C-alpha cells in the first residue's frame, strides 16, 4: 500500500508541474513545441535516478 501511495503522490506532483509550467511556457514561448513536457520529463528522469540511487545505495554496496 505504501508503494501505491508513493507512486500516486509522484504522479500528482508531475501532472501539476507539467500543467502549470505548460501554462507559463506556452505564454512565453508559444505553443509550437511542448517545452514544458520536455522540461518536466527530463527533470523527472533526473529526480527518479537520484532517488533510486539513494534508495539502492543503502541496499546494494559494492566492495572491491
Short mmCIF file of N, CA, C and O in Angstrom, two decimals:
data_model
loop_
_atom_site.label_atom_id
_atom_site.label_comp_id
_atom_site.label_asym_id
_atom_site.label_seq_id
_atom_site.Cartn_x
_atom_site.Cartn_y
_atom_site.Cartn_z
N UNK A 1 0.82 -1.19 0.00
CA UNK A 1 0.00 0.00 0.00
C UNK A 1 0.87 1.25 0.00
O UNK A 1 0.50 2.25 -0.59
N UNK A 2 2.00 1.18 0.67
CA UNK A 2 2.91 2.33 0.74
C UNK A 2 3.45 2.68 -0.66
O UNK A 2 3.59 3.85 -1.00
N UNK A 3 3.75 1.66 -1.44
CA UNK A 3 4.26 1.88 -2.79
C UNK A 3 3.23 2.56 -3.67
O UNK A 3 3.55 3.49 -4.41
N UNK A 4 2.00 2.13 -3.58
CA UNK A 4 0.92 2.73 -4.37
C UNK A 4 0.73 4.19 -4.00
O UNK A 4 0.58 5.05 -4.87
N UNK A 5 0.78 4.50 -2.72
CA UNK A 5 0.62 5.88 -2.28
C UNK A 5 1.78 6.74 -2.76
O UNK A 5 1.58 7.88 -3.20
N UNK A 6 2.99 6.22 -2.71
CA UNK A 6 4.16 6.97 -3.18
C UNK A 6 4.08 7.24 -4.67
O UNK A 6 4.34 8.36 -5.11
N UNK A 7 3.71 6.25 -5.44
CA UNK A 7 3.58 6.43 -6.89
C UNK A 7 2.46 7.42 -7.20
O UNK A 7 2.61 8.28 -8.08
N UNK A 8 1.38 7.35 -6.49
CA UNK A 8 0.27 8.27 -6.70
C UNK A 8 0.66 9.71 -6.41
O UNK A 8 0.34 10.63 -7.17
N UNK A 9 1.37 9.93 -5.31
CA UNK A 9 1.81 11.29 -4.97
C UNK A 9 2.80 11.81 -6.01
O UNK A 9 2.75 12.99 -6.37
N UNK A 10 3.68 10.97 -6.49
CA UNK A 10 4.61 11.39 -7.54
C UNK A 10 3.89 11.73 -8.84
O UNK A 10 4.24 12.70 -9.52
N UNK A 11 2.87 10.96 -9.18
CA UNK A 11 2.10 11.23 -10.39
C UNK A 11 1.33 12.53 -10.27
O UNK A 11 1.26 13.30 -11.23
N UNK A 12 0.77 12.79 -9.12
CA UNK A 12 0.05 14.04 -8.90
C UNK A 12 0.99 15.23 -9.02
O UNK A 12 0.68 16.22 -9.70
N UNK A 13 2.15 15.13 -8.39
CA UNK A 13 3.13 16.23 -8.46
C UNK A 13 3.59 16.46 -9.89
O UNK A 13 3.69 17.61 -10.34
N UNK A 14 3.86 15.40 -10.61
CA UNK A 14 4.29 15.53 -12.01
C UNK A 14 3.23 16.15 -12.90
O UNK A 14 3.51 17.00 -13.74
N UNK A 15 1.99 15.74 -12.71
CA UNK A 15 0.90 16.28 -13.53
C UNK A 15 0.68 17.76 -13.24
O UNK A 15 0.49 18.57 -14.16
N UNK A 16 0.73 18.14 -11.98
CA UNK A 16 0.55 19.55 -11.64
C UNK A 16 1.71 20.41 -12.13
O UNK A 16 1.49 21.52 -12.64
N UNK A 17 2.93 19.90 -12.01
CA UNK A 17 4.09 20.64 -12.53
C UNK A 17 3.99 20.81 -14.04
O UNK A 17 4.26 21.89 -14.57
N UNK A 18 3.63 19.76 -14.73
CA UNK A 18 3.50 19.84 -16.18
C UNK A 18 2.41 20.83 -16.59
O UNK A 18 2.59 21.61 -17.52
N UNK A 19 1.31 20.82 -15.90
CA UNK A 19 0.20 21.71 -16.24
C UNK A 19 0.58 23.18 -16.03
O UNK A 19 0.43 24.01 -16.93
N UNK A 20 1.09 23.50 -14.84
CA UNK A 20 1.38 24.90 -14.53
C UNK A 20 2.61 25.41 -15.28
O UNK A 20 2.65 26.56 -15.72
N UNK A 21 3.62 24.58 -15.47
CA UNK A 21 4.75 25.03 -16.27
C UNK A 21 4.35 25.15 -17.73
O UNK A 21 4.86 26.02 -18.45
N UNK A 22 3.44 24.31 -18.17
CA UNK A 22 2.93 24.42 -19.54
C UNK A 22 2.21 25.73 -19.77
O UNK A 22 2.38 26.37 -20.82
N UNK A 23 1.41 26.14 -18.82
CA UNK A 23 0.74 27.43 -18.95
C UNK A 23 1.75 28.58 -19.04
O UNK A 23 1.62 29.46 -19.90
N UNK A 24 2.75 28.56 -18.19
CA UNK A 24 3.75 29.63 -18.18
C UNK A 24 4.60 29.61 -19.45
O UNK A 24 4.81 30.66 -20.07
N UNK A 25 5.09 28.43 -19.84
CA UNK A 25 5.96 28.35 -21.01
C UNK A 25 5.21 28.62 -22.30
O UNK A 25 5.77 29.20 -23.23
N UNK A 26 3.97 28.18 -22.40
CA UNK A 26 3.18 28.48 -23.59
C UNK A 26 2.93 29.96 -23.73
O UNK A 26 2.91 30.50 -24.83
N UNK A 27 2.75 30.62 -22.62
CA UNK A 27 2.55 32.08 -22.65
C UNK A 27 3.83 32.78 -23.11
O UNK A 27 3.77 33.74 -23.88
N UNK A 28 4.98 32.29 -22.67
CA UNK A 28 6.26 32.93 -23.00
C UNK A 28 6.80 32.53 -24.38
O UNK A 28 7.31 33.37 -25.11
N UNK A 29 6.72 31.25 -24.71
CA UNK A 29 7.41 30.74 -25.90
C UNK A 29 6.48 30.33 -27.04
O UNK A 29 6.96 29.99 -28.11
N UNK A 30 5.21 30.29 -26.81
CA UNK A 30 4.28 29.84 -27.85
C UNK A 30 3.95 28.37 -27.69
O UNK A 30 4.44 27.69 -26.80
N UNK A 31 3.12 27.88 -28.60
CA UNK A 31 2.62 26.50 -28.46
C UNK A 31 3.15 25.56 -29.56
O UNK A 31 2.68 24.44 -29.67
N UNK A 32 4.13 26.00 -30.34
CA UNK A 32 4.62 25.15 -31.43
C UNK A 32 5.32 23.89 -30.91
O UNK A 32 5.16 22.81 -31.46
N UNK A 33 6.13 24.05 -29.87
CA UNK A 33 6.89 22.93 -29.30
C UNK A 33 6.49 22.80 -27.83
O UNK A 33 6.48 23.79 -27.11
N UNK A 34 6.16 21.59 -27.37
CA UNK A 34 5.77 21.41 -25.96
C UNK A 34 6.98 21.43 -25.02
O UNK A 34 7.41 20.40 -24.50
N UNK A 35 7.55 22.61 -24.81
CA UNK A 35 8.74 22.75 -23.97
C UNK A 35 8.49 22.29 -22.53
O UNK A 35 9.37 21.72 -21.91
N UNK A 36 7.31 22.55 -22.04
CA UNK A 36 7.03 22.19 -20.64
C UNK A 36 7.10 20.68 -20.44
O UNK A 36 7.65 20.21 -19.44
N UNK A 37 6.58 19.92 -21.38
CA UNK A 37 6.64 18.47 -21.27
C UNK A 37 8.09 17.99 -21.31
O UNK A 37 8.49 17.12 -20.53
N UNK A 38 8.89 18.58 -22.18
CA UNK A 38 10.30 18.22 -22.26
C UNK A 38 11.02 18.52 -20.95
O UNK A 38 11.73 17.67 -20.42
N UNK A 39 10.81 19.71 -20.41
CA UNK A 39 11.49 20.11 -19.18
C UNK A 39 11.07 19.21 -18.01
O UNK A 39 11.90 18.73 -17.24
N UNK A 40 9.78 18.96 -17.86
CA UNK A 40 9.29 18.15 -16.75
C UNK A 40 9.75 16.71 -16.90
O UNK A 40 10.16 16.07 -15.91
N UNK A 41 9.75 16.15 -18.10
CA UNK A 41 10.19 14.77 -18.28
C UNK A 41 11.67 14.60 -17.99
O UNK A 41 12.08 13.64 -17.33
N UNK A 42 12.49 15.53 -18.45
CA UNK A 42 13.93 15.44 -18.19
C UNK A 42 14.21 15.62 -16.70
O UNK A 42 14.98 14.88 -16.10
N UNK A 43 13.55 16.60 -16.08
CA UNK A 43 13.72 16.83 -14.64
C UNK A 43 13.25 15.61 -13.85
O UNK A 43 13.91 15.20 -12.89
N UNK A 44 12.14 15.02 -14.24
CA UNK A 44 11.63 13.83 -13.57
C UNK A 44 12.57 12.65 -13.68
O UNK A 44 12.76 11.89 -12.73
N UNK A 45 13.21 12.49 -14.85
CA UNK A 45 14.17 11.39 -15.03
C UNK A 45 15.36 11.56 -14.09
O UNK A 45 15.81 10.60 -13.47
N UNK A 46 15.86 12.79 -13.99
CA UNK A 46 16.98 13.02 -13.08
C UNK A 46 16.56 12.82 -11.63
O UNK A 46 17.31 12.24 -10.83
N UNK A 47 15.37 13.28 -11.27
CA UNK A 47 14.91 13.11 -9.89
C UNK A 47 14.72 11.64 -9.55
O UNK A 47 15.11 11.19 -8.46
N UNK A 48 14.11 10.86 -10.46
CA UNK A 48 13.92 9.44 -10.19
C UNK A 48 15.25 8.71 -10.11
O UNK A 48 15.42 7.82 -9.28
N UNK A 49 16.19 9.07 -10.97
CA UNK A 49 17.52 8.46 -10.91
C UNK A 49 18.22 8.77 -9.60
O UNK A 49 18.86 7.91 -9.00
N UNK A 50 18.10 10.01 -9.15
CA UNK A 50 18.70 10.42 -7.88
C UNK A 50 18.09 9.65 -6.71
O UNK A 50 18.79 9.12 -5.86
N UNK A 51 16.76 9.58 -6.69
CA UNK A 51 16.08 8.87 -5.60
C UNK A 51 16.37 7.37 -5.64
O UNK A 51 16.54 6.74 -4.59
N UNK A 52 16.44 6.80 -6.83
CA UNK A 52 16.75 5.38 -6.94
C UNK A 52 18.18 5.11 -6.47
O UNK A 52 18.44 4.11 -5.80
N UNK A 53 19.09 6.01 -6.81
CA UNK A 53 20.47 5.85 -6.35
C UNK A 53 20.56 5.93 -4.84
O UNK A 53 21.28 5.14 -4.21
N UNK A 54 19.83 6.86 -4.25
CA UNK A 54 19.83 6.97 -2.80
C UNK A 54 19.25 5.73 -2.14
O UNK A 54 19.80 5.21 -1.17
N UNK A 55 18.13 5.25 -2.65
CA UNK A 55 17.48 4.10 -2.01
C UNK A 55 18.25 2.81 -2.27
O UNK A 55 18.36 1.97 -1.38
N UNK A 56 18.78 2.63 -3.47
CA UNK A 56 19.51 1.40 -3.77
C UNK A 56 20.92 1.43 -3.20
O UNK A 56 21.52 0.38 -2.99
N UNK A 57 21.45 2.61 -2.94
CA UNK A 57 22.78 2.71 -2.35
C UNK A 57 22.83 2.10 -0.97
O UNK A 57 23.86 1.60 -0.53
N UNK A 58 21.71 2.10 -0.28
CA UNK A 58 21.66 1.51 1.05
C UNK A 58 21.49 -0.01 0.97
O UNK A 58 21.91 -0.73 1.87
N UNK A 59 20.89 -0.48 -0.09
CA UNK A 59 20.64 -1.92 -0.24
C UNK A 59 21.83 -2.63 -0.86
O UNK A 59 22.26 -3.69 -0.43
N UNK A 60 22.38 -2.02 -1.91
CA UNK A 60 23.49 -2.63 -2.65
C UNK A 60 24.75 -1.88 -2.32
O UNK A 60 24.86 -0.68 -2.51
N UNK A 61 25.72 -2.57 -1.80
CA UNK A 61 27.01 -1.95 -1.54
C UNK A 61 28.06 -2.68 -2.34
O UNK A 61 28.15 -3.91 -2.34
N UNK A 62 28.85 -1.93 -3.08
CA UNK A 62 29.87 -2.51 -3.93
C UNK A 62 31.21 -2.39 -3.22
O UNK A 62 31.70 -1.30 -2.97
N UNK A 63 31.79 -3.53 -2.91
CA UNK A 63 33.11 -3.56 -2.29
C UNK A 63 34.07 -4.27 -3.23
O UNK A 63 33.75 -5.36 -3.73
N UNK A 64 35.24 -3.71 -3.46
CA UNK A 64 36.21 -4.38 -4.36
C UNK A 64 36.81 -5.62 -3.75
O UNK A 64 36.78 -5.92 -2.63
#
